[in-house]
Short mmCIF file of C-alpha atoms in Angstrom, two decimals:
data_model
loop_
_atom_site.label_atom_id
_atom_site.label_comp_id
_atom_site.label_asym_id
_atom_site.label_seq_id
_atom_site.Cartn_x
_atom_site.Cartn_y
_atom_site.Cartn_z
CA MET K 983 114.74 119.04 126.60
CA PHE K 984 115.96 118.62 129.47
CA CYS K 985 119.30 115.58 129.69
CA GLN K 986 117.69 112.05 130.14
CA GLU K 987 120.36 110.98 132.61
CA CYS K 988 120.38 113.48 134.89
CA HIS K 989 117.18 116.07 134.54
CA GLU K 990 119.04 118.72 135.66
CA ARG K 991 121.17 120.39 132.49
CA PRO K 992 119.62 121.40 129.61
CA ALA K 993 120.83 118.40 126.57
CA THR K 994 123.73 119.84 124.83
CA LEU K 995 124.45 116.15 123.16
CA HIS K 996 121.87 114.38 120.57
CA PHE K 997 122.55 111.34 119.09
CA THR K 998 121.17 108.30 117.51
CA LYS K 999 122.52 104.64 117.82
CA ILE K 1000 121.47 102.43 114.98
CA VAL K 1001 122.19 98.50 115.70
CA ASN K 1002 121.03 96.07 113.56
CA GLY K 1003 118.70 97.94 112.44
CA GLN K 1004 117.41 98.58 115.99
CA LYS K 1005 117.24 102.58 116.73
CA THR K 1006 117.63 104.27 120.24
CA GLU K 1007 118.20 108.37 120.16
CA PHE K 1008 120.06 109.69 123.44
CA HIS K 1009 119.64 113.87 124.50
CA ILE K 1010 122.19 114.62 127.12
CA CYS K 1011 124.26 117.10 128.74
CA GLU K 1012 127.80 117.53 128.24
CA HIS K 1013 128.84 116.20 132.34
CA CYS K 1014 127.18 113.15 132.00
CA ALA K 1015 128.39 112.77 128.34
CA LYS K 1016 132.00 112.80 130.02
CA GLU K 1017 130.94 110.76 133.14
CA LYS K 1018 129.57 107.77 130.66
CA GLY K 1019 132.49 108.01 128.54
CA GLU K 1020 131.12 106.47 125.65
CA PHE K 1021 129.71 109.56 124.23
CA LEU K 1022 132.33 111.49 123.92
CA PRO K 1023 132.95 112.53 120.38
CA GLY K 1024 135.91 109.68 119.15
CA SER K 1025 135.84 107.26 121.80
CA ASN K 1026 133.54 104.24 120.05
CA THR K 1027 135.39 104.93 116.92
CA PHE K 1028 139.54 104.29 118.20
CA SER K 1029 139.42 100.70 119.09
CA ILE K 1030 143.03 101.86 119.89
CA HIS K 1031 141.27 104.24 122.44
CA GLN K 1032 139.18 101.10 124.13
CA LEU K 1033 142.19 98.88 124.07
CA LEU K 1034 144.29 101.32 125.73
CA SER K 1035 142.18 102.29 128.19
CA GLY K 1036 141.58 97.89 128.94
CA LEU K 1037 145.24 98.33 129.42
CA LEU K 1038 144.52 101.24 131.86
CA TYR K 1039 141.90 99.91 133.87
CA GLY K 1040 144.20 96.30 134.32
CA ASP K 1041 146.83 97.96 135.90
CA PRO K 1042 146.49 96.85 139.59
CA ALA K 1043 147.63 100.06 140.31
CA ILE K 1044 144.21 101.82 139.19
CA SER K 1045 142.18 98.73 139.26
CA GLY K 1046 139.36 98.57 141.58
CA THR K 1047 140.79 96.11 143.41
CA ALA K 1048 143.10 98.60 144.28
CA SER K 1049 143.11 99.64 147.98
CA PRO K 1050 144.12 102.69 150.06
CA GLY K 1051 145.73 105.06 147.16
CA LEU K 1052 142.13 104.77 145.56
CA SER K 1053 141.18 107.65 147.07
CA GLN K 1054 143.86 109.51 146.30
CA GLN K 1055 144.17 109.17 142.95
CA SER K 1056 140.53 109.62 141.85
CA VAL K 1057 141.01 113.61 142.65
CA LEU K 1058 144.02 113.92 140.45
CA ALA K 1059 143.17 115.87 138.33
CA CYS K 1060 144.43 118.51 135.14
CA PRO K 1061 143.73 122.30 136.99
CA LYS K 1062 143.49 122.94 133.03
CA CYS K 1063 141.49 121.12 131.34
CA GLY K 1064 139.49 119.49 134.45
CA MET K 1065 140.04 115.79 133.52
CA THR K 1066 140.98 113.59 135.75
CA TYR K 1067 142.94 110.35 136.41
CA GLN K 1068 139.70 108.28 135.83
CA GLN K 1069 138.20 109.92 132.81
CA PHE K 1070 141.34 109.79 131.01
CA ALA K 1071 142.43 105.86 132.02
CA LYS K 1072 138.77 105.05 130.76
CA ILE K 1073 139.08 107.31 127.62
CA GLY K 1074 142.89 107.17 127.04
CA ARG K 1075 143.01 110.13 125.35
CA PHE K 1076 144.58 113.39 127.35
CA GLY K 1077 142.34 116.86 127.64
CA CYS K 1078 145.73 119.00 127.20
CA ARG K 1079 149.33 119.61 126.92
CA HIS K 1080 149.32 119.81 130.57
CA CYS K 1081 147.81 116.65 131.71
CA TYR K 1082 150.98 115.30 131.05
CA GLU K 1083 153.16 117.56 134.12
CA VAL K 1084 150.28 116.44 136.51
CA PHE K 1085 149.51 112.79 135.43
CA ASP K 1086 153.75 112.19 134.74
CA SER K 1087 154.28 110.24 137.84
CA ARG K 1088 151.96 107.21 136.58
CA LEU K 1089 153.19 107.53 132.27
CA ASP K 1090 155.92 105.44 132.11
CA PRO K 1091 154.33 102.37 132.80
CA ILE K 1092 151.76 103.33 129.96
CA LEU K 1093 154.12 104.57 127.32
CA LYS K 1094 156.48 101.55 127.66
CA ARG K 1095 153.23 99.51 127.11
CA VAL K 1096 152.49 101.74 123.53
CA HIS K 1097 155.60 102.15 122.93
CA GLY K 1098 157.39 99.04 123.00
CA GLY K 1099 159.37 100.39 126.12
CA ASN K 1100 160.18 103.83 125.78
CA THR K 1101 159.23 107.33 127.77
CA LYS K 1102 161.65 109.85 126.36
CA HIS K 1103 161.60 111.32 123.18
CA GLU K 1104 164.62 111.04 120.57
CA GLY K 1105 163.60 112.47 117.45
CA LYS K 1106 162.48 116.06 116.10
CA ILE K 1107 162.77 119.16 118.79
CA PRO K 1108 161.00 122.28 116.92
CA LYS K 1109 162.89 124.83 115.25
CA ARG K 1110 162.01 127.94 117.04
CA ILE K 1111 160.45 127.22 120.48
CA GLY K 1112 163.51 124.32 120.51
CA SER K 1113 166.19 125.90 119.22
CA GLY K 1114 168.29 125.82 122.80
CA LEU K 1115 167.42 122.13 123.55
CA GLN K 1116 168.66 121.32 120.37
CA GLU K 1117 171.73 122.38 121.74
CA LYS K 1118 171.24 121.06 124.38
CA ARG K 1119 171.09 117.77 123.62
CA GLU K 1120 174.17 117.60 121.43
CA LEU K 1121 176.14 118.30 124.86
CA GLU K 1122 174.11 116.13 126.69
CA ASN K 1123 175.18 113.38 123.94
CA LEU K 1124 179.20 114.30 123.64
CA LYS K 1125 179.03 114.49 127.10
CA LYS K 1126 177.67 110.44 127.25
CA SER K 1127 180.45 109.63 124.82
CA MET K 1128 183.74 111.60 126.35
CA GLN K 1129 182.62 109.23 129.18
CA GLN K 1130 182.52 106.34 126.82
CA TYR K 1131 186.06 107.39 125.53
CA ILE K 1132 187.62 107.85 129.01
CA LEU K 1133 186.15 104.71 130.52
CA ASN K 1134 187.39 102.18 127.06
CA GLU K 1135 191.37 104.65 128.26
CA GLU K 1136 190.86 105.84 124.43
CA PHE K 1137 191.92 109.14 125.80
CA GLU K 1138 192.86 110.81 122.68
CA LYS K 1139 189.27 110.70 121.43
CA ALA K 1140 188.30 111.94 124.52
CA ALA K 1141 190.35 114.69 124.28
CA GLU K 1142 188.71 115.82 120.93
CA THR K 1143 185.43 115.50 122.37
CA ARG K 1144 186.40 117.27 125.09
CA ASP K 1145 187.74 120.55 122.57
CA LYS K 1146 183.84 120.23 120.33
CA ILE K 1147 182.56 120.16 124.09
CA ARG K 1148 184.65 123.40 124.94
CA LEU K 1149 183.74 125.00 121.44
CA LEU K 1150 179.81 124.08 121.82
CA GLU K 1151 179.59 126.15 125.59
CA LYS K 1152 181.83 128.75 123.57
CA GLN K 1153 179.21 129.98 121.48
CA LYS K 1154 176.60 129.14 123.52
CA HIS K 1155 178.12 132.16 125.69
CA GLN K 1156 178.78 134.12 122.81
CA GLU K 1157 175.06 133.77 121.64
CA LYS K 1158 173.96 134.88 125.41
CA GLY K 1159 176.01 137.60 125.86
CA GLU K 1160 175.37 139.49 122.37
CA MET J 290 129.29 115.48 83.54
CA SER J 291 131.06 112.84 80.89
CA LEU J 292 133.27 110.49 83.00
CA GLU J 293 136.86 111.94 81.77
CA HIS J 294 135.72 114.68 83.62
CA PHE J 295 134.36 112.82 86.45
CA ILE J 296 137.37 110.95 86.83
CA SER J 297 140.07 114.25 86.52
CA GLU J 298 137.97 115.67 89.00
CA ALA J 299 138.22 112.83 91.25
CA ILE J 300 141.25 111.07 91.50
CA SER J 301 144.14 113.78 93.12
CA PRO J 302 145.90 114.83 90.33
CA TRP J 303 149.34 113.61 92.70
CA MET J 304 147.83 109.76 92.36
CA LYS J 305 148.10 110.23 88.23
CA GLU J 306 151.93 110.57 88.85
CA GLU J 307 153.78 106.39 88.78
CA GLY J 308 156.40 106.52 91.55
CA PRO J 309 158.88 104.03 92.41
CA ASP J 310 157.51 100.78 92.66
CA SER J 311 154.15 101.13 91.70
CA ASP J 312 153.65 98.07 90.67
CA ILE J 313 153.70 97.04 94.35
CA VAL J 314 153.48 99.78 95.89
CA LEU J 315 150.07 101.78 95.60
CA SER J 316 151.17 105.52 97.53
CA SER J 317 153.29 106.40 100.70
CA ARG J 318 152.10 108.71 103.62
CA ILE J 319 153.74 110.78 106.18
CA ARG J 320 151.82 112.41 108.87
CA LEU J 321 152.09 114.42 111.58
CA ALA J 322 150.65 115.58 115.14
CA ARG J 323 150.90 118.53 116.40
CA ASN J 324 149.23 120.62 119.14
CA LEU J 325 150.12 124.18 120.47
CA GLU J 326 150.43 125.07 122.94
CA ASN J 327 147.85 127.36 125.04
CA TYR J 328 144.57 125.15 123.68
CA ASN J 329 142.90 121.97 124.92
CA PHE J 330 143.11 119.05 122.79
CA PRO J 331 140.21 119.55 119.95
CA ASP J 332 138.03 116.95 121.46
CA PHE J 333 137.76 119.05 124.76
CA ALA J 334 138.22 122.10 123.94
CA SER J 335 135.46 124.40 123.80
CA LYS J 336 133.60 126.45 120.44
CA GLU J 337 135.88 129.30 121.07
CA GLU J 338 139.46 127.93 121.29
CA SER J 339 138.22 125.62 118.21
CA GLU J 340 137.77 128.68 116.24
CA THR J 341 141.03 130.79 117.70
CA VAL J 342 143.28 127.95 116.63
CA ILE J 343 141.03 127.58 113.66
CA ARG J 344 141.96 131.54 113.01
CA LYS J 345 145.77 131.33 114.58
CA VAL J 346 146.77 128.66 111.47
CA HIS J 347 144.70 130.56 108.90
CA GLU J 348 146.12 133.37 109.51
CA ALA J 349 149.58 131.48 109.29
CA ASN J 350 149.25 129.70 106.55
CA GLY J 351 146.11 129.96 104.93
CA ASP J 352 145.73 130.95 101.07
CA GLN J 353 150.02 130.80 101.30
CA GLU J 354 151.74 129.54 98.96
CA TYR J 355 154.91 126.92 100.06
CA GLY J 356 157.31 126.03 98.11
CA ASN J 357 156.63 123.47 95.27
CA CYS J 358 152.81 122.14 96.80
CA GLY J 359 151.22 125.16 95.15
CA LYS J 360 148.63 127.21 97.49
CA PHE J 361 147.40 126.78 100.09
CA GLU J 362 143.23 126.30 99.87
CA ILE J 363 140.99 125.91 103.36
CA LEU J 364 137.54 124.52 103.88
CA SER J 365 135.86 124.19 106.61
CA LEU J 366 133.65 121.13 107.43
CA ASP J 367 130.45 122.61 108.32
CA GLN J 368 130.35 123.99 105.21
CA LEU J 369 130.37 120.89 103.06
CA LYS J 370 127.49 118.86 101.59
CA PRO J 371 127.88 115.06 104.06
CA LEU J 372 128.67 113.77 100.50
CA ALA J 373 131.87 116.58 99.74
CA LYS J 374 132.68 115.59 103.01
CA ARG J 375 132.77 110.83 102.96
CA VAL J 376 134.15 112.05 98.85
CA LEU J 377 136.82 113.56 100.93
CA VAL J 378 137.57 110.37 103.00
CA GLU J 379 137.36 108.29 100.21
CA LYS J 380 140.45 110.38 98.95
CA HIS J 381 141.97 110.37 101.98
CA LEU J 382 142.45 113.85 102.43
CA ILE J 383 140.67 113.45 105.50
CA SER J 384 139.65 111.39 107.93
CA PRO J 385 136.65 109.44 108.82
CA HIS J 386 137.10 110.86 112.46
CA LEU J 387 137.41 114.32 110.94
CA ALA J 388 134.82 114.02 109.04
CA GLU J 389 131.73 112.78 111.27
CA GLN J 390 133.06 113.38 114.57
CA SER J 391 134.39 117.03 115.17
CA LYS J 392 132.77 119.88 116.07
CA TYR J 393 134.78 122.80 114.69
CA GLY J 394 137.35 120.33 112.17
CA ALA J 395 138.70 122.28 108.49
CA VAL J 396 141.63 121.36 106.32
CA MET J 397 144.02 123.20 104.40
CA LEU J 398 144.63 121.93 100.56
CA ASN J 399 147.06 121.88 98.02
CA GLU J 400 146.20 122.39 94.73
CA ASP J 401 147.70 118.49 93.49
CA GLU J 402 146.31 117.64 96.80
CA SER J 403 149.67 116.05 97.36
CA VAL J 404 148.82 117.90 101.34
CA SER J 405 146.28 118.23 103.31
CA ILE J 406 146.50 120.01 106.52
CA MET J 407 143.28 118.57 108.89
CA ILE J 408 142.68 121.02 112.18
CA ASN J 409 140.81 120.36 114.90
CA GLU J 410 141.16 116.91 114.32
CA GLU J 411 141.94 114.10 117.22
CA ASP J 412 145.02 116.74 117.34
CA HIS J 413 144.74 120.56 116.91
CA LEU J 414 147.14 119.83 113.47
CA ARG J 415 147.62 116.82 111.39
CA ILE J 416 150.09 117.31 108.63
CA GLN J 417 149.82 114.96 105.81
CA CYS J 418 151.69 113.77 102.67
CA LEU J 419 151.12 111.85 99.81
CA PHE J 420 153.54 110.82 97.59
CA ALA J 421 152.97 107.85 94.19
CA GLY J 422 154.10 104.71 95.05
CA PHE J 423 157.12 104.34 97.35
CA GLN J 424 158.54 107.16 97.88
CA LEU J 425 158.37 107.12 102.27
CA LYS J 426 161.90 109.58 102.51
CA GLU J 427 160.12 112.58 100.31
CA ALA J 428 157.58 112.16 101.71
CA LEU J 429 159.06 112.28 105.53
CA LYS J 430 161.08 115.22 103.88
CA LEU J 431 158.63 117.75 102.71
CA ALA J 432 155.95 116.63 105.80
CA GLY J 433 159.09 117.57 107.71
CA GLU J 434 159.64 121.07 106.06
CA LEU J 435 155.57 122.07 105.99
CA ASP J 436 155.81 121.66 109.91
CA ASP J 437 158.86 124.13 110.30
CA TRP J 438 156.77 126.40 108.25
CA LEU J 439 153.69 125.89 110.18
CA GLU J 440 156.31 126.38 113.36
CA GLU J 441 157.37 129.88 112.41
CA LYS J 442 154.11 131.57 113.48
CA VAL J 443 152.49 129.11 115.93
CA ASP J 444 153.99 127.93 119.66
CA TYR J 445 153.92 123.93 119.16
CA ALA J 446 152.79 121.79 123.09
CA PHE J 447 156.41 120.46 123.08
CA ASP J 448 157.86 118.89 126.43
CA GLU J 449 161.67 118.17 126.11
CA GLU J 450 161.34 114.62 127.54
CA ARG J 451 158.32 113.25 126.31
CA GLY J 452 158.26 115.42 122.51
CA TYR J 453 155.58 116.71 120.57
CA LEU J 454 152.28 115.98 123.20
CA THR J 455 149.10 114.56 121.70
CA SER J 456 145.84 114.12 122.83
CA CYS J 457 146.22 110.49 122.63
CA PRO J 458 149.42 108.82 124.13
CA THR J 459 149.67 106.17 120.53
CA ASN J 460 150.94 109.28 118.88
CA VAL J 461 153.38 111.47 121.46
CA GLY J 462 156.19 111.89 121.52
CA THR J 463 157.43 112.18 116.98
CA GLY J 464 153.74 112.51 116.85
CA LEU J 465 154.43 110.41 112.88
CA ARG J 466 152.73 107.77 112.07
CA ALA J 467 154.41 106.80 108.15
CA SER J 468 152.47 103.97 105.86
CA VAL J 469 151.76 102.44 102.25
CA MET J 470 149.35 100.90 100.55
CA MET J 471 150.81 97.85 98.99
CA HIS J 472 148.98 95.82 96.48
CA LEU J 473 149.61 92.29 97.32
CA PRO J 474 147.62 89.88 95.46
CA ALA J 475 149.84 87.42 94.50
CA LEU J 476 151.07 86.58 98.65
CA VAL J 477 146.70 86.52 99.32
CA ILE J 478 146.82 84.09 97.04
CA THR J 479 149.35 81.51 97.87
CA LYS J 480 147.93 81.86 101.63
CA GLN J 481 151.22 83.85 102.93
CA MET J 482 150.19 87.04 103.92
CA SER J 483 148.07 85.40 106.96
CA ARG J 484 151.34 83.84 108.61
CA ILE J 485 152.83 87.44 107.26
CA ILE J 486 150.69 89.85 109.00
CA PRO J 487 150.98 88.97 112.68
CA ALA J 488 155.36 88.30 112.47
CA ILE J 489 155.20 92.09 110.62
CA ASN J 490 152.94 92.87 114.52
CA GLN J 491 155.99 91.66 116.15
CA LEU J 492 158.16 94.29 114.25
CA GLY J 493 156.07 97.43 115.88
CA LEU J 494 153.85 97.72 112.69
CA VAL J 495 150.88 97.68 111.71
CA VAL J 496 148.66 95.87 108.61
CA ARG J 497 144.80 97.57 108.13
CA GLY J 498 142.64 97.64 104.84
CA ILE J 499 142.77 100.09 103.00
CA TYR J 500 140.33 102.85 104.70
CA GLY J 501 142.93 102.93 107.81
CA GLU J 502 141.81 101.96 111.00
CA GLY J 503 138.40 98.68 111.78
CA THR J 504 138.37 98.26 108.24
CA GLU J 505 139.02 95.77 106.62
CA ALA J 506 141.96 94.97 103.41
CA GLN J 507 139.67 95.36 100.09
CA GLY J 508 141.12 94.10 97.10
CA ASN J 509 144.31 92.29 98.30
CA VAL J 510 145.57 96.58 99.10
CA PHE J 511 147.16 96.29 102.55
CA GLN J 512 148.05 99.31 104.15
CA ILE J 513 150.97 99.34 106.86
CA SER J 514 152.36 101.89 109.24
CA ASN J 515 154.52 102.08 112.66
CA GLN J 516 152.82 101.75 115.00
CA ILE J 517 155.70 103.34 118.08
CA THR J 518 156.00 106.97 118.00
CA LEU J 519 157.97 107.85 121.07
CA GLY J 520 161.90 107.19 121.73
CA LYS J 521 162.59 107.07 117.89
CA SER J 522 164.18 109.35 115.04
CA GLU J 523 161.47 109.67 112.66
CA GLU J 524 164.55 108.44 110.10
CA ASP J 525 165.01 105.36 111.93
CA ILE J 526 161.12 104.78 112.37
CA VAL J 527 160.56 105.72 108.67
CA GLU J 528 163.73 103.56 107.93
CA ASP J 529 162.44 101.01 109.86
CA LEU J 530 158.88 100.30 107.83
CA ARG J 531 161.25 100.55 104.28
CA GLY J 532 162.68 98.07 105.71
CA VAL J 533 159.81 95.91 106.07
CA VAL J 534 158.48 97.85 102.94
CA LEU J 535 161.28 96.26 100.67
CA GLN J 536 161.06 92.72 101.95
CA LEU J 537 157.18 92.10 101.46
CA ILE J 538 158.00 93.48 97.46
CA GLN J 539 160.76 90.84 97.24
CA GLN J 540 158.05 88.80 98.18
CA GLU J 541 155.53 89.71 96.04
CA ARG J 542 157.65 89.21 93.35
CA ALA J 543 158.79 86.14 94.30
CA ALA J 544 155.51 84.75 94.61
CA ARG J 545 154.31 86.19 91.20
CA ASN J 546 156.54 84.71 89.76
CA ASN J 547 156.23 80.93 91.31
CA LEU J 548 152.51 82.08 89.60
CA GLN J 549 153.34 83.06 86.82
CA GLN J 550 155.90 80.00 86.49
CA GLY J 551 153.65 77.22 88.24
CA LEU J 552 150.21 78.24 87.60
CA LYS J 553 149.82 79.79 84.33
CA ILE J 554 147.13 78.99 82.79
CA GLN J 555 144.40 79.00 86.57
CA LEU J 556 146.36 82.51 87.04
CA GLU J 557 145.52 83.23 83.42
CA ASP J 558 142.00 81.78 83.31
CA ARG J 559 141.30 83.74 86.87
CA ILE J 560 142.41 87.50 85.77
CA PHE J 561 140.32 87.00 82.22
CA ARG J 562 137.23 86.18 84.44
CA SER J 563 137.60 88.78 86.34
CA TYR J 564 138.66 91.41 83.41
CA GLY J 565 135.07 89.52 81.69
CA VAL J 566 132.98 90.31 85.24
CA LEU J 567 134.04 93.89 85.09
CA ALA J 568 133.70 93.76 81.66
CA ASN J 569 130.26 92.62 81.82
CA SER J 570 128.44 93.03 84.59
CA ARG J 571 125.37 94.64 85.36
CA ILE J 572 125.18 94.41 89.02
CA ILE J 573 128.37 94.85 91.16
CA GLN J 574 128.97 95.16 94.90
CA SER J 575 131.88 96.68 96.28
CA LYS J 576 133.62 93.88 97.10
CA GLU J 577 133.77 91.72 94.40
CA ALA J 578 134.46 95.26 91.80
CA ALA J 579 137.82 95.62 94.57
CA GLN J 580 138.08 91.07 93.77
CA CYS J 581 138.55 91.80 90.25
CA LEU J 582 140.16 94.88 90.28
CA SER J 583 143.20 93.44 91.87
CA ASP J 584 143.27 90.22 89.14
CA VAL J 585 143.47 92.57 86.40
CA ARG J 586 145.43 94.64 87.86
CA LEU J 587 147.57 91.69 88.32
CA GLY J 588 146.92 90.80 84.49
CA ILE J 589 148.39 94.28 83.58
CA ASP J 590 151.32 94.52 86.19
CA LEU J 591 152.44 90.63 84.60
CA GLY J 592 152.20 91.53 80.66
CA VAL J 593 148.90 88.96 80.74
CA ILE J 594 146.87 92.40 80.08
CA GLN J 595 147.97 94.28 77.73
CA GLY J 596 145.94 98.25 76.48
CA ILE J 597 145.45 99.07 79.89
CA SER J 598 146.66 102.15 82.39
CA ARG J 599 147.50 100.82 85.33
CA SER J 600 146.44 103.54 87.20
CA ILE J 601 143.28 101.15 86.78
CA LEU J 602 143.11 100.05 90.28
CA ASN J 603 143.52 102.81 92.47
CA GLU J 604 141.11 105.53 90.33
CA LEU J 605 138.31 102.49 90.04
CA MET J 606 139.31 101.53 93.99
CA ILE J 607 138.65 104.69 94.89
CA LEU J 608 135.63 106.16 92.45
CA THR J 609 133.06 102.95 93.26
CA GLN J 610 132.84 103.99 96.80
CA PRO J 611 130.02 104.81 97.86
CA GLY J 612 130.99 108.19 97.52
CA PHE J 613 132.00 108.85 94.71
CA LEU J 614 129.25 107.27 93.08
CA GLN J 615 126.76 109.18 94.67
CA GLN J 616 128.49 112.26 93.65
CA TYR J 617 129.08 110.66 90.37
CA ALA J 618 125.18 110.28 90.10
CA ASN J 619 124.18 114.08 91.27
CA GLU J 620 122.42 111.77 94.22
CA MET J 621 122.11 109.57 97.63
CA LEU J 622 121.93 106.65 95.93
CA GLY J 623 120.19 103.33 97.66
CA PRO J 624 122.56 99.87 97.85
CA ASP J 625 121.26 98.38 94.86
CA GLU J 626 121.12 101.42 92.60
CA ARG J 627 124.85 102.14 93.45
CA ASP J 628 125.85 98.16 92.40
CA ILE J 629 124.14 98.84 89.25
CA LEU J 630 126.32 102.59 88.97
CA ARG J 631 129.39 100.60 90.37
CA ALA J 632 129.12 97.93 87.32
CA THR J 633 128.01 101.25 84.58
CA LEU J 634 130.58 102.65 86.07
CA ILE J 635 133.38 100.31 85.59
CA ARG J 636 131.99 99.06 82.00
CA GLU J 637 132.15 102.67 80.72
CA ARG J 638 136.01 103.29 82.13
CA VAL J 639 136.99 99.77 80.46
CA GLU J 640 135.43 100.97 77.36
CA LEU J 641 137.50 103.98 77.86
CA GLU J 642 140.16 102.05 77.70
CA GLU J 643 139.80 99.90 74.57
CA ALA J 644 138.73 102.85 72.54
#
């Protein structure tokens, strides 16, 4: 059976849609399904994705009325999974972890809207692959508080913090040396 | 199959325990979304990739024991009958998404069914911990430990800046969804819920029906969960939710008090009428059943009805769902047949209590 959209590729996705007792059957190929978006698994159940995609489309930076940049945006695609930014905007989901890097320059406004203005992870760091990160974050926080102490002229506390930083950095070097 | 036996099969062991504040909070749930480093997210992955993900997780942790959770068993969704899948959904052990849409889904369950790890749902892994009553912190602790246990063997997709990377941008960061199931009949009767829901939404929390996204509140049971997953620590997210839940518990208790003082006879009338319906009806739809069960449970909590166990609401809410009814009947049933069987099952269950 050939895809009822393109009549070229074999139909690999088969759907039966029942709306108010009206039964409609769809036989399409994966390529057309992706293009249509609505046939992708999950895209028609999660209201959150529709909402999100509404937000993304409402973004003047990517909406149809947007001007010269559009052609450039339409080619922004993830080399790993092939997801284009437009597809992402339509279905509201990433295809793989690399999409995050490829679309990074456009993510901040989206994440801000969804996560109450936040764009940076503040939570857990995986133990094994993130062990270095944990220390790095601790050092960053200590350095920040040291700056704050200096600004507040709380030099004693600043000195204490500085000693902690030195200790941590020393430990880090020792671990590397081993 | 006897009813008693069926109930013991149908109700997850963890549900039989009474947790803290279980007169109002029926259950607490923590879910962590995780993805593996080198594979496309499930909905965009090839068959081979999806099978590899299952194999990796299975090899690393399937059929193994973890701490107090006991042994894990892995079920492949394509080997389950539609009815069996539906039953798992009604028990909240898998999501509707995994049951209906996932092409290569699987789930790891522990013995008392308090932990379910879905594989190839919207994300590669969805670690879920369920606790009776109001035990969000305990659930978070266990989910965190299970997360570490899994991470010993598989590489997670994690980014320093964005945190745990998920298929949907609404889960990125912590990948954490904390939720509680609350029975709030007095707030509904006193028409306060319609005011409270928008207020809760403004705090970055979501109120939904019992079966999650897009479902209507049945039997005055509401699911409240966090929306924001990025930019806050796991502990802060849970603490924010806990704060709201504590206030809701107080308000619900106050509303119950007011009802008992001001409208005692009307309230008792409503409770006993509902009890009468459950004990006597021959045909009952799920919506009516849920409403009556809610009234009876309120009656039990207030001491108006005595000698019936509290767990009847939690039990019958699940048992009278279409999937369970059909499993009990051991055949597919039309809506009318279901309504008849539902009424029979409820009557028998109530008689079990009275005996």
